[in-house]
Short mmCIF file of C-alpha atoms and ligand atoms in Angstrom, two decimals:
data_model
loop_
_atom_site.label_atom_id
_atom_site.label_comp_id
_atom_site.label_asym_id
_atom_site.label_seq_id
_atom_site.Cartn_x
_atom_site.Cartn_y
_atom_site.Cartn_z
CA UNK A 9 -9.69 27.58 17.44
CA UNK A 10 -6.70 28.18 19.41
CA UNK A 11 -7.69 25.35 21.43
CA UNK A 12 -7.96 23.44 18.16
CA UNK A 13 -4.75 23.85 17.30
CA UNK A 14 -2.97 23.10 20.36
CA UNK A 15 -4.84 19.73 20.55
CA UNK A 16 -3.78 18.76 16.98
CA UNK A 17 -0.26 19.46 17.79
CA UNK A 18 -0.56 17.35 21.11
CA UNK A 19 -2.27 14.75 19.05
CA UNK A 20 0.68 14.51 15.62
CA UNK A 21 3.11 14.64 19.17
CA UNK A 22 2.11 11.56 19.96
CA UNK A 23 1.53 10.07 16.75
CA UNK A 24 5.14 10.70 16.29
CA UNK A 25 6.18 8.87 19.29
CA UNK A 26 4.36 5.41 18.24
CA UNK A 27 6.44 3.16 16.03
CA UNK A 28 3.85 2.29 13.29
CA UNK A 29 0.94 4.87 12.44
CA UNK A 30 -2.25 3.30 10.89
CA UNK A 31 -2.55 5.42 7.98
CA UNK A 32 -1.24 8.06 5.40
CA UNK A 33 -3.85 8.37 3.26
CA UNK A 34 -4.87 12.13 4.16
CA UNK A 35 -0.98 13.30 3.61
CA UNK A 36 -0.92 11.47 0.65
CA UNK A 37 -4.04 12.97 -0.82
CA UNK A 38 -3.34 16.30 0.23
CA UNK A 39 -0.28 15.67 -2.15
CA UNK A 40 -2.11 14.58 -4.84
CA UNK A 41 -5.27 17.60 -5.09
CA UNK A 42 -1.68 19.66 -5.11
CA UNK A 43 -2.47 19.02 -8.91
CA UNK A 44 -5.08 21.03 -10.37
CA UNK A 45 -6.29 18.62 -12.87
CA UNK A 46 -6.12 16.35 -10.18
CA UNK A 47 -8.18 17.86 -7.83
CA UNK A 48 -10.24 18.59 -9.93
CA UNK A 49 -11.37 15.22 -10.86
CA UNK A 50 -11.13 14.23 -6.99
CA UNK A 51 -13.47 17.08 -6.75
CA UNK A 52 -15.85 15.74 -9.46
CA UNK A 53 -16.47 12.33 -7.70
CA UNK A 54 -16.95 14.23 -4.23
CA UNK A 55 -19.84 16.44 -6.42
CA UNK A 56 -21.03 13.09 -8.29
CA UNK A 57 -21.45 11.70 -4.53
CA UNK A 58 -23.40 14.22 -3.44
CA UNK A 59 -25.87 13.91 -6.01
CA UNK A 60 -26.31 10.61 -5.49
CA UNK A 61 -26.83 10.90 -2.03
CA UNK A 62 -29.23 13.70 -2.83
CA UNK A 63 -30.80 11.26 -5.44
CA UNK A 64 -31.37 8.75 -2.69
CA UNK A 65 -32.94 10.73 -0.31
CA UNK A 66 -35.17 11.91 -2.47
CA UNK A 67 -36.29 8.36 -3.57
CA UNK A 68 -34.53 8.67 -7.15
CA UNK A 69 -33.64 4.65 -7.97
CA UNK A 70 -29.67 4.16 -8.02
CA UNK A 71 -29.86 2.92 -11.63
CA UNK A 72 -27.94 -0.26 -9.66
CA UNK A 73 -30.04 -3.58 -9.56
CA UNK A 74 -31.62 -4.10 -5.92
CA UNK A 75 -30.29 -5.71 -3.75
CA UNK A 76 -27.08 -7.43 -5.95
CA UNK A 77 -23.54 -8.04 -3.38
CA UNK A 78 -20.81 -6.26 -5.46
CA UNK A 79 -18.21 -8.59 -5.89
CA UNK A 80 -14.61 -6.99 -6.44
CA UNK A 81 -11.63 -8.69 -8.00
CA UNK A 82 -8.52 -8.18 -5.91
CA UNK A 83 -5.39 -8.56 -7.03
CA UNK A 84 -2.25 -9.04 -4.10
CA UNK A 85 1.22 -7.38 -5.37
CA UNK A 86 3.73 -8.74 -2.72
CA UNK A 87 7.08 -6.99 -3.28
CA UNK A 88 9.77 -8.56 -0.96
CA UNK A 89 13.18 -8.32 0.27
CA UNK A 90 13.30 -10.50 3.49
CA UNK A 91 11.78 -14.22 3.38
CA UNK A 92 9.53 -12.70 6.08
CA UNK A 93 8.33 -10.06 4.20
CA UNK A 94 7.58 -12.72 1.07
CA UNK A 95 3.65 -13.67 2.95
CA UNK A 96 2.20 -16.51 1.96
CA UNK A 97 -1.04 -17.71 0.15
CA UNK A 98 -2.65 -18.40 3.54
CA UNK A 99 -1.92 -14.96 4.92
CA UNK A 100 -3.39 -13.36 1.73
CA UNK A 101 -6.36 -15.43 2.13
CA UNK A 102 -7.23 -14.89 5.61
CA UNK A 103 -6.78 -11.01 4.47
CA UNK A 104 -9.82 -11.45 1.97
CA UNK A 105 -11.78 -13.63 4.28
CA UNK A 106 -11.23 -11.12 7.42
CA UNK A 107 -12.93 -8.04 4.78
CA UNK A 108 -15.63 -9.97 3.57
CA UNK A 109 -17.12 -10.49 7.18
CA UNK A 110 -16.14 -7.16 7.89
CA UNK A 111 -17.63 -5.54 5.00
CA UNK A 112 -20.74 -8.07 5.19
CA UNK A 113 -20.82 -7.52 8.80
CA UNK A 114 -20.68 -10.65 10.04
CA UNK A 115 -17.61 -10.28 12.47
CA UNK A 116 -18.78 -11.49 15.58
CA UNK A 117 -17.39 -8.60 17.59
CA UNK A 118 -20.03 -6.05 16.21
CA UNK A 119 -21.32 -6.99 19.56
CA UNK A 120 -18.62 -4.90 21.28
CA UNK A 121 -20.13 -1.27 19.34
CA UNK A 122 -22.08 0.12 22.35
CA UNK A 123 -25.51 -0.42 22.04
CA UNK A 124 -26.26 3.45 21.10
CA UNK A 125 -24.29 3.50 18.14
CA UNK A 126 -25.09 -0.53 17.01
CA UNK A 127 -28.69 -0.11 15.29
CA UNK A 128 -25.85 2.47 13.03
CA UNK A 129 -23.94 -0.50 11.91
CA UNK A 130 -24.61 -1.29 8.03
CA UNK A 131 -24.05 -4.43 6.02
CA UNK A 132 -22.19 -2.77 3.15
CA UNK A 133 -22.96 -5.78 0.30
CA UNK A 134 -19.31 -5.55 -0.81
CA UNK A 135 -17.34 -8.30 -1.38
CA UNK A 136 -14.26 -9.47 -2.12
CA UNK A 137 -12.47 -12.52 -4.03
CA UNK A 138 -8.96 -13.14 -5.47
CA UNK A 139 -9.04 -12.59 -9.53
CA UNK A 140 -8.84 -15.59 -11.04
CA UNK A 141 -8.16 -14.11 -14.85
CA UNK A 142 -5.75 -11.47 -15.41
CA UNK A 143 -6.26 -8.68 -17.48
CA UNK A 144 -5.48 -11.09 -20.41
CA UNK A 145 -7.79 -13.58 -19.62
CA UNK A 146 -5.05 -15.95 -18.47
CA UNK A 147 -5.40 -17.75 -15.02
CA UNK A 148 -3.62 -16.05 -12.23
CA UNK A 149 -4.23 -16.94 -8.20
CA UNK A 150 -4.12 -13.22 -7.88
CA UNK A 151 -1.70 -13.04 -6.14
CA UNK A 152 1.76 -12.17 -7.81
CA UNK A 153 5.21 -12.07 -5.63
CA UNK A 154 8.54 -10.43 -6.43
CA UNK A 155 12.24 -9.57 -4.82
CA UNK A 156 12.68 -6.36 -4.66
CA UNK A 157 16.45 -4.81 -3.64
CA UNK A 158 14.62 -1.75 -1.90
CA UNK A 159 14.40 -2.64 2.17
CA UNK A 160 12.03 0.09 2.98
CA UNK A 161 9.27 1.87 0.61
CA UNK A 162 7.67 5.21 1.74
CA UNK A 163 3.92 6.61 0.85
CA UNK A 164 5.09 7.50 -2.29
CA UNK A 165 3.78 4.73 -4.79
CA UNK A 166 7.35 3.66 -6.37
CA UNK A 167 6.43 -0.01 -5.35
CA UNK A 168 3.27 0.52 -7.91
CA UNK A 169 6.46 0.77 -10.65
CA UNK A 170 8.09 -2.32 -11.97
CA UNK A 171 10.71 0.62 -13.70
CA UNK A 172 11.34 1.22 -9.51
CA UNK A 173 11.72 -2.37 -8.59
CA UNK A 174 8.22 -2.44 -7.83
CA UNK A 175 5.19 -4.15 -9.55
CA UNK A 176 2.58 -2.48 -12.16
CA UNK A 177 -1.02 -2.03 -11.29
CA UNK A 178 -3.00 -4.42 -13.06
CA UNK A 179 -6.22 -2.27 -15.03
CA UNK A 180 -7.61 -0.60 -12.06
CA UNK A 181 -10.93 -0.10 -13.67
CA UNK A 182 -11.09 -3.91 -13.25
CA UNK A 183 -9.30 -4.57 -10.22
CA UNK A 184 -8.55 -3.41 -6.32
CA UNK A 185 -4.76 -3.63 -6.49
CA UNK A 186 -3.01 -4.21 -3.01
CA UNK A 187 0.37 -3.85 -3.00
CA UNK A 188 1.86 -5.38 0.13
CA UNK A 189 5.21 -4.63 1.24
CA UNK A 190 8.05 -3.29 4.14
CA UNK A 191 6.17 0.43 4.00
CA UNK A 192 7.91 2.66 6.14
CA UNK A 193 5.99 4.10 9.50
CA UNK A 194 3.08 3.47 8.65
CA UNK A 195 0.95 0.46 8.41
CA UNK A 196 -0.64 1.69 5.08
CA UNK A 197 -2.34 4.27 2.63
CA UNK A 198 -4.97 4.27 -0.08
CA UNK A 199 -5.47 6.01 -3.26
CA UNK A 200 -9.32 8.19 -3.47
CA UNK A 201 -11.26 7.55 -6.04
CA UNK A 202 -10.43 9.88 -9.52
CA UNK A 203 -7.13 9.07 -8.35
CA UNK A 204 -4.55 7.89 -11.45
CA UNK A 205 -5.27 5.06 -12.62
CA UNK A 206 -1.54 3.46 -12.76
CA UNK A 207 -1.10 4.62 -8.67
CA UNK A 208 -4.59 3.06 -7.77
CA UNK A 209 -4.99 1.07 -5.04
CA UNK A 210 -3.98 0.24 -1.40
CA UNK A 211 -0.50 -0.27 0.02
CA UNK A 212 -0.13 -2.59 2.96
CA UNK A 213 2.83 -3.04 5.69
CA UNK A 214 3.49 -7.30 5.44
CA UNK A 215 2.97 -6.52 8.92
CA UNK A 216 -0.47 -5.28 8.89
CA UNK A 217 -2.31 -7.48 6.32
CA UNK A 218 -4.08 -10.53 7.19
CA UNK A 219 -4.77 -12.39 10.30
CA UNK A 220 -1.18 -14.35 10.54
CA UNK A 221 2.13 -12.74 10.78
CA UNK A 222 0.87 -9.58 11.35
CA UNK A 223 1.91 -6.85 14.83
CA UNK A 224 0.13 -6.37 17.56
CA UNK A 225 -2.34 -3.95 17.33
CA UNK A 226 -2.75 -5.11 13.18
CA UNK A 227 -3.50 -8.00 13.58
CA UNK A 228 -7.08 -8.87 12.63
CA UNK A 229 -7.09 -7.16 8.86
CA UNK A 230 -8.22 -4.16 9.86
CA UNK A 231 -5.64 -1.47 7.91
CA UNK A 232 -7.15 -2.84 4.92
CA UNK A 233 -10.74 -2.44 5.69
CA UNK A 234 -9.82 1.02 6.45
CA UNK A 235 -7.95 1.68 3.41
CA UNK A 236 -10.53 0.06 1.21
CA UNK A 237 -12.75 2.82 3.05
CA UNK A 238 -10.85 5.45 1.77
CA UNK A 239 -10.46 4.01 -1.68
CA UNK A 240 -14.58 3.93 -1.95
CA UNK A 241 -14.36 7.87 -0.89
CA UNK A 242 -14.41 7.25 2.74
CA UNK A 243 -12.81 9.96 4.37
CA UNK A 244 -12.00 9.41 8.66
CA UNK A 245 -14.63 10.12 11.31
CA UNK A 246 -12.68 13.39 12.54
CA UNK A 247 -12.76 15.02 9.01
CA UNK A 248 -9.13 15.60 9.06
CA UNK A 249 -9.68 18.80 11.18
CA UNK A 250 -10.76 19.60 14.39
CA UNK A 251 -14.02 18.62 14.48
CA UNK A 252 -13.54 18.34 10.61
CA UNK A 253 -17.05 16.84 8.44
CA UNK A 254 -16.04 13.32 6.88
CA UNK A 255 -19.41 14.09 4.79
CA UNK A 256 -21.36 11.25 6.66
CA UNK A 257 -24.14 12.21 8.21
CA UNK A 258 -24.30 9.46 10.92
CA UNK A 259 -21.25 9.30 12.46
CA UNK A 260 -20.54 12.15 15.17
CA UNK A 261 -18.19 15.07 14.93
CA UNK A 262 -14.88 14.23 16.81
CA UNK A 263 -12.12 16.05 17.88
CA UNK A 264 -9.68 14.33 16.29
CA UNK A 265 -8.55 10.75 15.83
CA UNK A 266 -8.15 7.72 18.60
CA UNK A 267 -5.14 5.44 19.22
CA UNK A 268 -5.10 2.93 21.27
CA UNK A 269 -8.06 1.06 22.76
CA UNK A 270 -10.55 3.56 24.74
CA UNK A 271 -13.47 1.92 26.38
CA UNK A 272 -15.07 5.10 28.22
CA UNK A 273 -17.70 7.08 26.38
CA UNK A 274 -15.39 10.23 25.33
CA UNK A 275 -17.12 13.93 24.55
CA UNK A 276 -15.44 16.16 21.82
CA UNK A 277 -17.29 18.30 19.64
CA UNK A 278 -20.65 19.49 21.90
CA UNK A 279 -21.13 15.55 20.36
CA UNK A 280 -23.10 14.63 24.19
CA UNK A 281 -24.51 11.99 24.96
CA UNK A 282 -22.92 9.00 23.25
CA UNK A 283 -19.52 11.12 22.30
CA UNK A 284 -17.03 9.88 19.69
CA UNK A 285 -17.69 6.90 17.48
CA UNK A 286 -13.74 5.82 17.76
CA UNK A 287 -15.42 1.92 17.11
CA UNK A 288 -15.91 2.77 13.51
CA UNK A 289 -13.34 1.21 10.76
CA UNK A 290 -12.72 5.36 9.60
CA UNK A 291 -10.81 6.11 12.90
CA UNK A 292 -6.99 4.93 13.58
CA UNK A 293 -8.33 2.92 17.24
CA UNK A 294 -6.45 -0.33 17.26
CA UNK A 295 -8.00 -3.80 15.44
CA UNK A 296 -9.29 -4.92 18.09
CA UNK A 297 -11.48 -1.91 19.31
CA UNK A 298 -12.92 -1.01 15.59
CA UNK A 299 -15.98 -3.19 14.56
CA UNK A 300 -18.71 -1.06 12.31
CA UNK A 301 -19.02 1.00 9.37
CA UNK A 302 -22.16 2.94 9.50
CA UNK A 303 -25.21 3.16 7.17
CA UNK A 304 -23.91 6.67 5.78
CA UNK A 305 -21.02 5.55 5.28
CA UNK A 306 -22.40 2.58 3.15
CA UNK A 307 -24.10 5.11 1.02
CA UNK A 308 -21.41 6.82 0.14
CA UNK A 309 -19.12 4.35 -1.10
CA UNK A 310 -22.25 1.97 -2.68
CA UNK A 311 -22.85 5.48 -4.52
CA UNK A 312 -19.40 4.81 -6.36
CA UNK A 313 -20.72 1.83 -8.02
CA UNK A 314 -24.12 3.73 -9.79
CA UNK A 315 -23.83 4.16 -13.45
CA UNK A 316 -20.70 6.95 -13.81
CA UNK A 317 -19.46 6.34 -10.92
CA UNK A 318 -15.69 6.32 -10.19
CA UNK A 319 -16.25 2.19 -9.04
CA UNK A 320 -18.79 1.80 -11.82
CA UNK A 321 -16.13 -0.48 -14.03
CA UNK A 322 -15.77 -2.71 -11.45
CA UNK A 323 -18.98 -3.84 -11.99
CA UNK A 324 -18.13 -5.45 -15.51
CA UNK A 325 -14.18 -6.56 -14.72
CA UNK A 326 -13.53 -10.12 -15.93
CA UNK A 327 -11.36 -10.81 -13.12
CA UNK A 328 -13.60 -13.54 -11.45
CA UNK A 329 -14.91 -14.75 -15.08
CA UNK A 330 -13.04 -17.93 -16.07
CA UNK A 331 -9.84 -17.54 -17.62
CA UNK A 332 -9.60 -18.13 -21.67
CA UNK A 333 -6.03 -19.08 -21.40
CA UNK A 334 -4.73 -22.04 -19.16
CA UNK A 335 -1.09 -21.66 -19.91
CA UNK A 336 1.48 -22.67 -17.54
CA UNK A 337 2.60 -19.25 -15.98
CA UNK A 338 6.94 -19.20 -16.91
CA UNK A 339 8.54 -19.43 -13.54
CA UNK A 340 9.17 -16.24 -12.12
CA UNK A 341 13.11 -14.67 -11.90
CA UNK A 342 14.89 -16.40 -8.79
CA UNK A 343 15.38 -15.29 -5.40
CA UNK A 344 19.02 -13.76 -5.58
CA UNK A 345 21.40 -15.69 -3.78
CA UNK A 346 23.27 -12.86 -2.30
CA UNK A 347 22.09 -9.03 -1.25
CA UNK A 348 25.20 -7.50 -1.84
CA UNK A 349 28.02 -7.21 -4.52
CA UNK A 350 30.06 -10.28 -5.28
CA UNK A 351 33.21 -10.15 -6.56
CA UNK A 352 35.21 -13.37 -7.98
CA UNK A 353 37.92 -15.07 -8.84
CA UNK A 354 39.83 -12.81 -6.46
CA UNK A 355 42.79 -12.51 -6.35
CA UNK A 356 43.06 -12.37 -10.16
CA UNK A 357 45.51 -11.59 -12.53
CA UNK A 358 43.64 -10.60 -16.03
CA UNK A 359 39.61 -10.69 -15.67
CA UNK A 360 37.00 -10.59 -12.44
CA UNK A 361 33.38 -11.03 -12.40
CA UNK A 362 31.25 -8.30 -10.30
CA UNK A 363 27.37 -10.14 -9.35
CA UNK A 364 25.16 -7.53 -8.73
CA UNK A 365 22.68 -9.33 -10.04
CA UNK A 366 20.16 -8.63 -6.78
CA UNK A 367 19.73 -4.98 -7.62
CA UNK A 368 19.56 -3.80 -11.16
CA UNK A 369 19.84 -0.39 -10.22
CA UNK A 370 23.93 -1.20 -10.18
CA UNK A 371 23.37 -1.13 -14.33
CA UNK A 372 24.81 2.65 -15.39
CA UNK A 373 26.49 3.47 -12.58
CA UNK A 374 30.93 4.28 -12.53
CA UNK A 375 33.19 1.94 -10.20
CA UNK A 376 36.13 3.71 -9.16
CA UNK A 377 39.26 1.70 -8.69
CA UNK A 378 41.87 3.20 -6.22
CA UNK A 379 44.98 1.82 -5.25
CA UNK A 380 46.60 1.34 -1.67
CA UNK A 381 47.40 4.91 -2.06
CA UNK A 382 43.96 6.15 -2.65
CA UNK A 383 45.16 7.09 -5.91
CA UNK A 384 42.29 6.38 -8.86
CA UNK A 385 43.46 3.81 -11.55
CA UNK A 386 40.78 2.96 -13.33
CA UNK A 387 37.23 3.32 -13.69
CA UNK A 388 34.42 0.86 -14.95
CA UNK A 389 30.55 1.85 -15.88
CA UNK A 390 28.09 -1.07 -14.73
CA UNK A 391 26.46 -2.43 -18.02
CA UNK A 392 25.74 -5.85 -16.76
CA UNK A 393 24.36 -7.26 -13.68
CA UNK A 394 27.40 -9.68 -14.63
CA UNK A 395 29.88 -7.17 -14.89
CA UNK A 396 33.44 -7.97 -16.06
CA UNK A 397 36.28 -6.06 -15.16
CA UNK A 398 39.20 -6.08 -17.32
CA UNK A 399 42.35 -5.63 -14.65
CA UNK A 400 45.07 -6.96 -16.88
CA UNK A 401 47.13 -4.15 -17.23
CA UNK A 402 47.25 -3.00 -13.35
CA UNK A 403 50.31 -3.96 -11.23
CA UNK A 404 50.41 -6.56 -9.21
CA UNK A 405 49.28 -5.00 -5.65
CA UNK A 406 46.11 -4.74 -3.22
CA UNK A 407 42.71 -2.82 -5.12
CA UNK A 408 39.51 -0.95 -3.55
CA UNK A 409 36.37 -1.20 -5.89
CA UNK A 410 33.89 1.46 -4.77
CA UNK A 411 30.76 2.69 -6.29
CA UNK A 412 27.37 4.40 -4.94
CA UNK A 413 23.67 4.53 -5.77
CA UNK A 414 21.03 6.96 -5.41
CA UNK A 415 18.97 5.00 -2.37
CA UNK A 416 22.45 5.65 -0.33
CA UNK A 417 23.66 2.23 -0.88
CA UNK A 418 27.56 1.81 -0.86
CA UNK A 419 30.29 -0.37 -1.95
CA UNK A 420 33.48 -1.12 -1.31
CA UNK A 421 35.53 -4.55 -2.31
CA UNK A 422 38.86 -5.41 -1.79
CA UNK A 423 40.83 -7.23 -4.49
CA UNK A 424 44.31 -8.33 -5.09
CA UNK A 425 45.55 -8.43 -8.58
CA UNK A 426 48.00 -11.01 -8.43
ZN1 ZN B 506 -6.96 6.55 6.94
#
């Protein structure tokens, strides 16, 4: 065990020297079975899989129609603050395309999975389409786009909030929410199933999703498979542990997980001859090296979808039905055309206008006015993104405007009352 340890350590060593880690989702879930009631619905679905498995085996019928491709309504949250990070259509598209030959295993390079652990490979009959009615029945592209002020989010599902600059889940009993943004270290995270509802979902670096515009290493739409593993109860091929169980019988114990791009046959775990699988979609190997999900792995997350199961709802969502409501969607709020504070006329002699109107946060928070002496003579609580500051009654001299938020995010203007 010592052993154990020691390699972990060497392994999160290195993971902290690479500039963008694959995936948070085992942090993040750790944080949410912190929450009794939580985990104990987390722990319900892990029971309800079992018995289904068990079910199977034993030749018990699914209660799911033979052989029927699940179809799942996606809908794409893009929450930007750089033009680059605002991805287009096509880049969302080739996303969806890239999973459904994935998931359908039709990528060409399930060729490269040694020919020991190929005949493992599964088809998983999953696939995936754009929603094309929104949870009110009106037409949508699914695919929904908004400026956000924040430049960086972290694994910590504020970007799921509209109330943090973010955008709202749609119904997540009806729909796989992505939420696409600039996520911080890592290339993305997913919510387990019995996870809450409102926080469901995947979110995905701009950098990572789809086949266009994405960083090396990301760049064949590979996070998201992943991700969607772990959002149909996948959990990665080392178990989290050394030598951990990721509950699938079929793919081999491993030490822990694989960066990079190994082609030699590599023995952890007493797991001789064919050692560690670090080709399947549930390890961290880069794109191009993972190409298979395996037939237990199927099981498990096709188990989701029986009668009950967390996925179940899916199964009815009218997101792919035709819309009931044609309406012309109302043009969505302008691109801001600053990212700072604006301040104008200046110099001024009775009123100024302060634009914040590219972060809303502003609204609530005190301006301090100082003078040249760093003396404070006045001070003015944001209650507009418009704000007008009544200066009439200073002296005629030079002004400092200076005011803080909680991200960090300073300001400090210069104006001369004339
Ligand atoms: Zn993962």
């Amino acid at each position: 065990m010592k052993q154990g340890i020691i390699t972990l350590f060497f392994f999160a060593f290195v993971l902290t020297l690479t500039a963008q880690v694959k995936c948070s989702s085992y942090t993040y879930q750790q944080q949410q079975l912190s929450d009794p009631d939580r985990n104990a619905t987390i722990q319900g679905v892990e029971r309800f899989i079992q018995d289904r498995l068990t079910a199977a085996q034993s030749g018990r019928p699914s209660g799911r129609p033979d052989g029927i491709i699940i179809k799942i309504p996606v809908v794409v949250h893009i929450v930007y603050h750089t033009p680059v990070e605002k991805i287009s259509d096509a880049q969302v598209i080739s996303q969806i395309n890239a999973l459904n030959l994935y998931f359908r295993r039709r990528n060409a390079d399930t060729a490269s999975a040694p020919a020991y652990f190929r005949s493992l490979g599964a088809d998983c009959e999953i696939e995936f389409q754009l929603a094309i009615s929104d949870p009110r029945r009106r037409a949508t592209s699914g695919i929904e786009r908004k400026y956000t002020p924040v430049t960086k989010w972290g694994a910590d599902d504020k970007v799921k909030f509209s109330s943090e600059t973010g955008l709202d889940a749609w119904d997540s009993k009806s729909y796989l929410n992505i939420w696409v943004c600039n996520l911080d270290k890592f290339a993305g995270y997913a919510s387990f199933p019995g996870g809450e509802e409102k926080k469901d979902g995947l979110v995905i670096s701009y950098t990572a999703f789809g086949t266009t515009g994405t960083a090396a290493g990301y760049s064949l739409g590979k996070t998201a498979v992943h991700e969607i593993g772990h959002w149909l109860g996948l959990k990665h091929t080392w178990g989290d542990d050394y030598c951990g169980d990721d509950g699938v019988g079929d793919t081999p114990k491993q030490a822990s997980y694989t960066i990079g791009c190994p082609n030699t046959i590599r023995i952890t775990c007493s797991n001789a001859p064919y050692g560690d699988m670090y080709m399947n979609y549930m390890d961290l190997t880069n794109d191009a090296c993972i190409n298979m999900f395996t037939k237990g792995q199927k099981a498990r997350m096709l188990a989701l979808f029986d009668p009950g199961g967390a996925r179940s709802t899916l199964l009815s969502s009218k997101g792919l039905n035709m819309p009931l409501f044609m309406d012309i969607p109302l043009p969505g709020e302008e691109d801001p055309k600053w990212l700072h504070p604006q301040l104008y006329p200046n110099p001024a002699s009775s009123e100024m206008t302060l634009d914040l109107s590219y972060d809303f946060r502003w609204i609530g928070k005190i301006i301090f006015v100082t003078n040249l002496q760093g003396q404070n003579v006045m001070n003015v609580q944001v209650t507009s993104k418009n704000q007008r500051i009544n200066i009439s009654k200073l002296q005629a001299g030079v002004y400092f405007l200076a005011a803080k938020k909680e991200d960090g995010e300073s300001m400090k203007l210069k104006f001369v009352k004339l």
